[in-house]
PDB file of C-alpha atoms and ligand atoms in Angstrom:
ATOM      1  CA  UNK A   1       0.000   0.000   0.000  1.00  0.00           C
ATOM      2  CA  UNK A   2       1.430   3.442  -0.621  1.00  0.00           C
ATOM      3  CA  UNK A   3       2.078   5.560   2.752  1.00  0.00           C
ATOM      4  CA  UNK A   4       0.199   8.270   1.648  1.00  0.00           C
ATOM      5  CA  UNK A   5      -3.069   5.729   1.830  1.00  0.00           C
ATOM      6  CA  UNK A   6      -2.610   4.671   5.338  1.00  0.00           C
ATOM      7  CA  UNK A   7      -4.560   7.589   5.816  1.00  0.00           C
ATOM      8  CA  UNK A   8      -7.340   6.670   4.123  1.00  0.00           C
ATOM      9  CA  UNK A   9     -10.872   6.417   6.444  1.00  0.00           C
ATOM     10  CA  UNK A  10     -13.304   3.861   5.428  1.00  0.00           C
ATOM     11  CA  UNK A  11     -17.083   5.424   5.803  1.00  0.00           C
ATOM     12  CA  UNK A  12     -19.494   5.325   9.004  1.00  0.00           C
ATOM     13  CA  UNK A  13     -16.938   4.953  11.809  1.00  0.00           C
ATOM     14  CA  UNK A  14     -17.974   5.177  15.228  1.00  0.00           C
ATOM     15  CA  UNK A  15     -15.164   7.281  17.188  1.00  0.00           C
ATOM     16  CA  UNK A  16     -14.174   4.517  18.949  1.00  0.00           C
ATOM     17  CA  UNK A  17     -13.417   2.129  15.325  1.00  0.00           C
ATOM     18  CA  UNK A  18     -11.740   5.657  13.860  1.00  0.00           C
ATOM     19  CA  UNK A  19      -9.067   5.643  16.712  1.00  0.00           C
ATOM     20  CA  UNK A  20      -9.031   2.200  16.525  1.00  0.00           C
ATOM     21  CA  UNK A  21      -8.475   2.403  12.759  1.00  0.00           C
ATOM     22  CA  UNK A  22      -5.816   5.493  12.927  1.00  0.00           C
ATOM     23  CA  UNK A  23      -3.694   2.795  15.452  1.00  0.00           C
ATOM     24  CA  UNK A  24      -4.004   0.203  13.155  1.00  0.00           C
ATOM     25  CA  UNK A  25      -2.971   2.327  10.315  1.00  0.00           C
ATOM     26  CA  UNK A  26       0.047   3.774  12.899  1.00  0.00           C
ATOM     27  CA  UNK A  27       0.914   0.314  13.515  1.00  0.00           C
ATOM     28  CA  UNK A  28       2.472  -0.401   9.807  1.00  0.00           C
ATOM     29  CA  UNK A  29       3.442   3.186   9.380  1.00  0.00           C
ATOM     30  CA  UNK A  30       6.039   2.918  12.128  1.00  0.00           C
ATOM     31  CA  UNK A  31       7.476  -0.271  11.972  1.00  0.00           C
ATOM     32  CA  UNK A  32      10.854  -0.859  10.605  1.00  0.00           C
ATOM     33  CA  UNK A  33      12.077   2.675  11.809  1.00  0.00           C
ATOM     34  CA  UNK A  34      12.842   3.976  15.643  1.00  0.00           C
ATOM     35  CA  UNK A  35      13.930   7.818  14.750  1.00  0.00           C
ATOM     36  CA  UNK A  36      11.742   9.803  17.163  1.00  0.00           C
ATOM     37  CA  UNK A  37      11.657  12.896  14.477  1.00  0.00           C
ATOM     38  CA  UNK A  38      10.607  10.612  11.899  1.00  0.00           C
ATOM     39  CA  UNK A  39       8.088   8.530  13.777  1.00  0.00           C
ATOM     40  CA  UNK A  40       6.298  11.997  15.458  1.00  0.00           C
ATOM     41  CA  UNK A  41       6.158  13.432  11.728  1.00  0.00           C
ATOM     42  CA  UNK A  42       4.564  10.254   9.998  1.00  0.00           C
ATOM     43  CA  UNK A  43       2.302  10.279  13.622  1.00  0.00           C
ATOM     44  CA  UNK A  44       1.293  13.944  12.976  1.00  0.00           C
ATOM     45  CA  UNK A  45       0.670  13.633   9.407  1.00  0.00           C
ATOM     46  CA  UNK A  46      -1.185  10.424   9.414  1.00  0.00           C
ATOM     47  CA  UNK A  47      -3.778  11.557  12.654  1.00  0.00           C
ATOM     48  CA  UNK A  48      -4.485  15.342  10.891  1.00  0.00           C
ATOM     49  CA  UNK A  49      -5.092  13.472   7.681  1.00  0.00           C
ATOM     50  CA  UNK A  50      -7.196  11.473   9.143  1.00  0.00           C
ATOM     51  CA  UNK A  51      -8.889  13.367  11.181  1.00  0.00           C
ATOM     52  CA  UNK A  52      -9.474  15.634   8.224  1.00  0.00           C
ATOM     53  CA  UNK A  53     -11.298  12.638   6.374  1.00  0.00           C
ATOM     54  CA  UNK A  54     -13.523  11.455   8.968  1.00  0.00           C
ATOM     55  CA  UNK A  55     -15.903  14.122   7.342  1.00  0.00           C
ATOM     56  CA  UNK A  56     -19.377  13.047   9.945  1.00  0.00           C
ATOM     57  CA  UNK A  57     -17.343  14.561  13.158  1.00  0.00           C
ATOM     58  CA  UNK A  58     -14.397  16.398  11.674  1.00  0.00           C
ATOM     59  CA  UNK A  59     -13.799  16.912   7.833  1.00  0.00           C
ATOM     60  CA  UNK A  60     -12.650  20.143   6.893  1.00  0.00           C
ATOM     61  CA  UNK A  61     -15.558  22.587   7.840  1.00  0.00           C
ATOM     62  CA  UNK A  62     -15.607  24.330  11.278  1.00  0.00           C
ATOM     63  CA  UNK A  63     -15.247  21.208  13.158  1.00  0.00           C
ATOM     64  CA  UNK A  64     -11.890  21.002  11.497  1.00  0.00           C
ATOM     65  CA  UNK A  65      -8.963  19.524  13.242  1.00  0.00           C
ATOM     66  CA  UNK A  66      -6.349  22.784  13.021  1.00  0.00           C
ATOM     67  CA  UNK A  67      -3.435  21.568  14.558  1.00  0.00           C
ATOM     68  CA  UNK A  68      -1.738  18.402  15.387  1.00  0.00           C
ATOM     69  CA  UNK A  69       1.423  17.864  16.411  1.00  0.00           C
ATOM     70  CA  UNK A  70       4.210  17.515  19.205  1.00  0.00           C
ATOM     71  CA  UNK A  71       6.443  19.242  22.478  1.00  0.00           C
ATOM     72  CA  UNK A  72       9.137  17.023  22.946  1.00  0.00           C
ATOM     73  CA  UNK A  73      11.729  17.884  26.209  1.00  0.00           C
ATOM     74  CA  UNK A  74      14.336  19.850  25.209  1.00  0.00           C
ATOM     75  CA  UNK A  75      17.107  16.973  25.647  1.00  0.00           C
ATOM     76  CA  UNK A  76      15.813  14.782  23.330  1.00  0.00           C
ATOM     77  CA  UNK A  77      17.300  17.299  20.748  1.00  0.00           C
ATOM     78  CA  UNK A  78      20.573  18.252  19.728  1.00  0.00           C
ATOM     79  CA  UNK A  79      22.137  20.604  21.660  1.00  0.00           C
ATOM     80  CA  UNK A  80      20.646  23.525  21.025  1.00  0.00           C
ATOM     81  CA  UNK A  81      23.014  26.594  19.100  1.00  0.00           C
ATOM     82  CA  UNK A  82      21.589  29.819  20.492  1.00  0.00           C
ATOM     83  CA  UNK A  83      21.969  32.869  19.167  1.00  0.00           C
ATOM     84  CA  UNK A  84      23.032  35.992  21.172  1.00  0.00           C
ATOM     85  CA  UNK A  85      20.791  38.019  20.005  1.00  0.00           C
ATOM     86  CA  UNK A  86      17.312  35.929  20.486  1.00  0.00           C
ATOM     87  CA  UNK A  87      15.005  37.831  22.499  1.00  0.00           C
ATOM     88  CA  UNK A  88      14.029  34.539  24.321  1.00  0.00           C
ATOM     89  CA  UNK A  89      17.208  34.354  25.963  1.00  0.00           C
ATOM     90  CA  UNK A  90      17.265  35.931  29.203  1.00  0.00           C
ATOM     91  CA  UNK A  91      19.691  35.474  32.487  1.00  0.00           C
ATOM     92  CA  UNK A  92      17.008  32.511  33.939  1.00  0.00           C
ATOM     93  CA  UNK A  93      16.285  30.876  30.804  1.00  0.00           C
ATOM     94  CA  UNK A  94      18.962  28.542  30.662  1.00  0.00           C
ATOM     95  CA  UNK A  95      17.194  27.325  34.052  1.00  0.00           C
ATOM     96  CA  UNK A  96      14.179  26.734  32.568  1.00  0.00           C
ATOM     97  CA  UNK A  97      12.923  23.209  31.805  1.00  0.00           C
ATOM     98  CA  UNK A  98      11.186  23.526  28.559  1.00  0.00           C
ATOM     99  CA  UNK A  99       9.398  21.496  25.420  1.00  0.00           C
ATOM    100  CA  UNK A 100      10.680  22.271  22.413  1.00  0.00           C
ATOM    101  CA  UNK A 101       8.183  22.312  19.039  1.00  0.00           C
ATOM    102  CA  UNK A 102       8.163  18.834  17.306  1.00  0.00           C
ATOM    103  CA  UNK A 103       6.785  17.903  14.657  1.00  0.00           C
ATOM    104  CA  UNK A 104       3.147  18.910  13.768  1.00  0.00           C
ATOM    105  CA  UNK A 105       0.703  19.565  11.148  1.00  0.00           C
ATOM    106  CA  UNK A 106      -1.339  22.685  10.941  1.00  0.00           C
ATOM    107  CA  UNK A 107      -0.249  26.346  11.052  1.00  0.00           C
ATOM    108  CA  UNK A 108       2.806  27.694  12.876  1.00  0.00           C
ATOM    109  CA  UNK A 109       2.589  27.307  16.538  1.00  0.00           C
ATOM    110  CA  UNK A 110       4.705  28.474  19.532  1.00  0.00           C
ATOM    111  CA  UNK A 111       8.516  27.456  19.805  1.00  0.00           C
ATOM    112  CA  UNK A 112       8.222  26.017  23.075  1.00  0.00           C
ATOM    113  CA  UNK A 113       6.427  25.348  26.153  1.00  0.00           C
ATOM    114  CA  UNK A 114       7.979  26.334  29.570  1.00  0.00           C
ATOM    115  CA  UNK A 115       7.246  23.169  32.247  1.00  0.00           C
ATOM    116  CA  UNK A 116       9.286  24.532  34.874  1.00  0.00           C
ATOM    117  CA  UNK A 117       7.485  23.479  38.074  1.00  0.00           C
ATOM    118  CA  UNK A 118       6.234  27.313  39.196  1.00  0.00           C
ATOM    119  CA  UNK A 119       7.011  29.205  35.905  1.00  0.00           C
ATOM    120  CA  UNK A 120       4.867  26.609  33.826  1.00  0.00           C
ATOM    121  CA  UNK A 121       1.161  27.536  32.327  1.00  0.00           C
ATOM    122  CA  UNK A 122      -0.979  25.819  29.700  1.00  0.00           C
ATOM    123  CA  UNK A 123      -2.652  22.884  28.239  1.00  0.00           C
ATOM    124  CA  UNK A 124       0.765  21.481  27.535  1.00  0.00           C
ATOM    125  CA  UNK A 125       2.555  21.833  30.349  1.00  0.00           C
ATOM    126  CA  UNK A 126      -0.299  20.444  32.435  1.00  0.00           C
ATOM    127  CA  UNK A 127      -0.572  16.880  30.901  1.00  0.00           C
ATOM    128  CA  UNK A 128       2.978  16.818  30.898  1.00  0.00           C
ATOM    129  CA  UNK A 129       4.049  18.302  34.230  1.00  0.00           C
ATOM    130  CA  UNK A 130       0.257  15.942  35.867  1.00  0.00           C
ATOM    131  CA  UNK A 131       1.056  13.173  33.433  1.00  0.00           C
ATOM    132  CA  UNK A 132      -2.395  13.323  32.442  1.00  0.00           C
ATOM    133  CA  UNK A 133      -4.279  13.844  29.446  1.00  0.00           C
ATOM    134  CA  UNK A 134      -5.891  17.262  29.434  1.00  0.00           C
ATOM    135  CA  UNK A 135     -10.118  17.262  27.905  1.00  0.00           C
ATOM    136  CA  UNK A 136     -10.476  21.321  27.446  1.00  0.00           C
ATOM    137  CA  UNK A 137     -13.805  21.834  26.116  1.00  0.00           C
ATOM    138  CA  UNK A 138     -13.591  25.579  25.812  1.00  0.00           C
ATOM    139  CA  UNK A 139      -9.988  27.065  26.104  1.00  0.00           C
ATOM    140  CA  UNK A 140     -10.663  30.554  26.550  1.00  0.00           C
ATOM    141  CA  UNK A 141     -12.392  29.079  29.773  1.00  0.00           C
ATOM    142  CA  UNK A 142      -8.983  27.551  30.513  1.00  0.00           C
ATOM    143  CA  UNK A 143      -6.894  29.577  33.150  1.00  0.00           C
ATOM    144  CA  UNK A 144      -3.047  29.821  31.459  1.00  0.00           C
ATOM    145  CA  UNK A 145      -4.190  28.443  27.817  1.00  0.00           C
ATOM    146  CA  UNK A 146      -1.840  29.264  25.406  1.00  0.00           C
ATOM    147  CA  UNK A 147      -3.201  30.894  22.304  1.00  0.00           C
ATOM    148  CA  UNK A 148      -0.761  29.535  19.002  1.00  0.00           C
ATOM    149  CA  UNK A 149      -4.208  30.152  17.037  1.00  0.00           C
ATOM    150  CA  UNK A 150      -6.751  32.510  17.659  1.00  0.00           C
ATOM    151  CA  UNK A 151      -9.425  30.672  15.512  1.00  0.00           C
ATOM    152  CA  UNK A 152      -8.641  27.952  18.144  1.00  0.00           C
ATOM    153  CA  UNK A 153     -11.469  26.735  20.481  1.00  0.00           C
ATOM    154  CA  UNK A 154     -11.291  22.760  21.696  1.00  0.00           C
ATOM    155  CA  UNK A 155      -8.079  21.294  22.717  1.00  0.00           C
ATOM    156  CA  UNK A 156      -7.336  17.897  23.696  1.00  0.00           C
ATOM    157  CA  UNK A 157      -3.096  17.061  24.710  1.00  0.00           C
ATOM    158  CA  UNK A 158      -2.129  13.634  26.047  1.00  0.00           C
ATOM    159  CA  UNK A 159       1.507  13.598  27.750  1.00  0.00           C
ATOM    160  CA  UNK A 160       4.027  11.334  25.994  1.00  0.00           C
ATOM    161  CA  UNK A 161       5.002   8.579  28.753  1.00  0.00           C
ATOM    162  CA  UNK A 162       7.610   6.216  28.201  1.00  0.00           C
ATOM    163  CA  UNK A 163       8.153   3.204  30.988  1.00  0.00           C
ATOM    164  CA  UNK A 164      11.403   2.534  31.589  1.00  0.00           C
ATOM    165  CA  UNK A 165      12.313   0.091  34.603  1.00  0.00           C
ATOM    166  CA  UNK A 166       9.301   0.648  36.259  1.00  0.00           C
ATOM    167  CA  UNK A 167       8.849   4.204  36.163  1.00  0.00           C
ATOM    168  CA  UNK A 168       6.730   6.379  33.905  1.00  0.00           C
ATOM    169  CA  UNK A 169       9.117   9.149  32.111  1.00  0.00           C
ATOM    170  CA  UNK A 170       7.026  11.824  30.254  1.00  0.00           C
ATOM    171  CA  UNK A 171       8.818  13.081  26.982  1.00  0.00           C
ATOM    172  CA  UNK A 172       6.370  15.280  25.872  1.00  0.00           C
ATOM    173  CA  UNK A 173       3.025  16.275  24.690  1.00  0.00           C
ATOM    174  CA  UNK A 174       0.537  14.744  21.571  1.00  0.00           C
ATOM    175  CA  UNK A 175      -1.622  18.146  20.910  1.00  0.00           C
ATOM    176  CA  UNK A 176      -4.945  18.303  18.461  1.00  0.00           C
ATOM    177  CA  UNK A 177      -6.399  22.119  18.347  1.00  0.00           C
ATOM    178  CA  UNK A 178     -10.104  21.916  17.136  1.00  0.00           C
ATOM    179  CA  UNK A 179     -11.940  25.208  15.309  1.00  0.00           C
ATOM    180  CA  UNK A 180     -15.220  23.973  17.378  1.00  0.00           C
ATOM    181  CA  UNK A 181     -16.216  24.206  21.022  1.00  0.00           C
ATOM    182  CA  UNK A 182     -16.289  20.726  22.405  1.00  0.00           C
ATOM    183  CA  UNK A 183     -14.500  19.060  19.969  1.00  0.00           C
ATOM    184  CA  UNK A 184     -13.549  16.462  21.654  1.00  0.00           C
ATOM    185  CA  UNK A 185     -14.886  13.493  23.674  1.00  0.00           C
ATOM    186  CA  UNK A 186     -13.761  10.953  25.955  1.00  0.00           C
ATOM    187  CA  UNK A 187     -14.054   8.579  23.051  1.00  0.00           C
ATOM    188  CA  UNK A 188     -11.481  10.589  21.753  1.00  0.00           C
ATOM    189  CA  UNK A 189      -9.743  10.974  24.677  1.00  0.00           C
ATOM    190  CA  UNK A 190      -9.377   7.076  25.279  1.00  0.00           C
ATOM    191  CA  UNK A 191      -8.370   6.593  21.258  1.00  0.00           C
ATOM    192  CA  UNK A 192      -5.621   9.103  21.423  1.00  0.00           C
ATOM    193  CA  UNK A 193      -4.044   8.091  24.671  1.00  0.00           C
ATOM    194  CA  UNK A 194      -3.614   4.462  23.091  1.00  0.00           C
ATOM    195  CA  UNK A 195      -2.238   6.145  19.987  1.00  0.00           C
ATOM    196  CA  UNK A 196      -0.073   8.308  22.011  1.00  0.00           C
ATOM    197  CA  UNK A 197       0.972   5.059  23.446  1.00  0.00           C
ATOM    198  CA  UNK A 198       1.764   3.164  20.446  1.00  0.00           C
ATOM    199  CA  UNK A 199       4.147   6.480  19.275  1.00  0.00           C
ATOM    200  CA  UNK A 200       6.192   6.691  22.260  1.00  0.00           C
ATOM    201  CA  UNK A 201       6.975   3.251  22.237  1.00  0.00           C
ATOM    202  CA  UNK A 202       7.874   2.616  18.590  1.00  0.00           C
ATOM    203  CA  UNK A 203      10.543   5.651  19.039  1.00  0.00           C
ATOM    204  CA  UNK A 204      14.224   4.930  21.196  1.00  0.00           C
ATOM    205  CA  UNK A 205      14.503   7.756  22.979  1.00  0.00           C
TER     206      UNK A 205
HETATM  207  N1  SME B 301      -2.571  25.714  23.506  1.00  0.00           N
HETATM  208  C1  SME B 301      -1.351  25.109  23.961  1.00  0.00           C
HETATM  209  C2  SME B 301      -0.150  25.648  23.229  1.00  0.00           C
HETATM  210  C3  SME B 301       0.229  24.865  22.031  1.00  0.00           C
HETATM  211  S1  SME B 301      -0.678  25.205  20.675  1.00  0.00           S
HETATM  212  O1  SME B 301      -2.101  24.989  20.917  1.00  0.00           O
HETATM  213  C4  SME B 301      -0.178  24.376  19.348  1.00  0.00           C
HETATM  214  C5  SME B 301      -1.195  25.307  25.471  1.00  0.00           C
HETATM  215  O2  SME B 301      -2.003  25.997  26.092  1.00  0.00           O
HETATM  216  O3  SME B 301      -0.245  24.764  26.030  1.00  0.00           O
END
């Protein structure tokens, strides 16, 4: 099958089957390759596409799916080449603990996400500092949302978590922006958190 099909949504899915499809579909997509930046961009691409053909509950219309994509912990990356002039670098940055943009699908979105425990605020930073997936129905009603997209009104973000001898390490965030209130349901919620699942493990970190 050509990649570009695994996106492909047969007709009259209930939410659950979709996110049970969109695994299955993740499931081929990823094997044979570990790379977390090119796992996370075939994982991005493949849910917005797919999200963007399951016309009955999001399509392309105002319930459109506007942004999906990752915040993966700054160390996962290479070291980081800062220049002296960027007006994000201040005397406590370097102190910060922060998630850097991954990749994503949709329009551009914010650089990064501060999760230091006290500085933090946001959607993001929430699942990933709680380790818990965050349901925001309304996210102007959400104290600290961060606004990458005005047009913006549903968010749903599921933290990243990797177990590793017995512990739970969070990596990052999965993030879907949606143009309608309520986008989301716990359907959804329950779908994405096993696709979440199936990413983080099918990446070495
Ligand atoms: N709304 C997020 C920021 C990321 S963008 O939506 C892509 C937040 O509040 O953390």
């Amino acid at each position: 099958m050509p990649h570009a099909d695994s996106a492909l949504v047969p007709p009259n899915l209930e939410r659950r089957e979709f996110w049970a499809h969109v695994h299955t579909q993740l499931e081929s997509l990823l094997s044979g390759q570990r790379h977390w930046v090119t796992n996370l961009a075939n994982a991005s691409s493949l849910i917005y596409s797919s999200l963007a053909a399951y016309k009955p509950h999001f399509g392309d219309g105002e319930n459109a799916v506007n942004w999906c994509g990752f915040y993966v912990e700054t160390s996962f990356f290479p070291k980081a080449r800062v220049s002296p002039k960027s007006p994000d670098q201040d005397n406590n940055a370097s102190l910060d603990q922060r998630l850097l943009l991954g990749p994503f699908c949709g329009k551009p979105a914010c650089q990064f996400i501060n999760v230091t425990p006290g500085k933090s605020r946001g959607v993001c930073a929430d699942a990933y500092l709680q380790r818990k997936t965050m349901l925001v129905p309304d996210v102007e009603a959400y104290p600290g949302h961060i606004a990458c997209d005005g047009e913006t009104k549903s968010e749903i973000v599921c933290p990243l978590l990797l177990k590793q001898n017995g512990e739970s390490i969070a990596v990052g965030v999965l993030d879907l922006d949606c143009l309608a209130l309520n986008g989301f349901s716990l359907d959804d919620m329950v779908g994405l958190e096993r696709v979440a699942n199936l990413v983080v493990n099918s990446c070495d970190w």
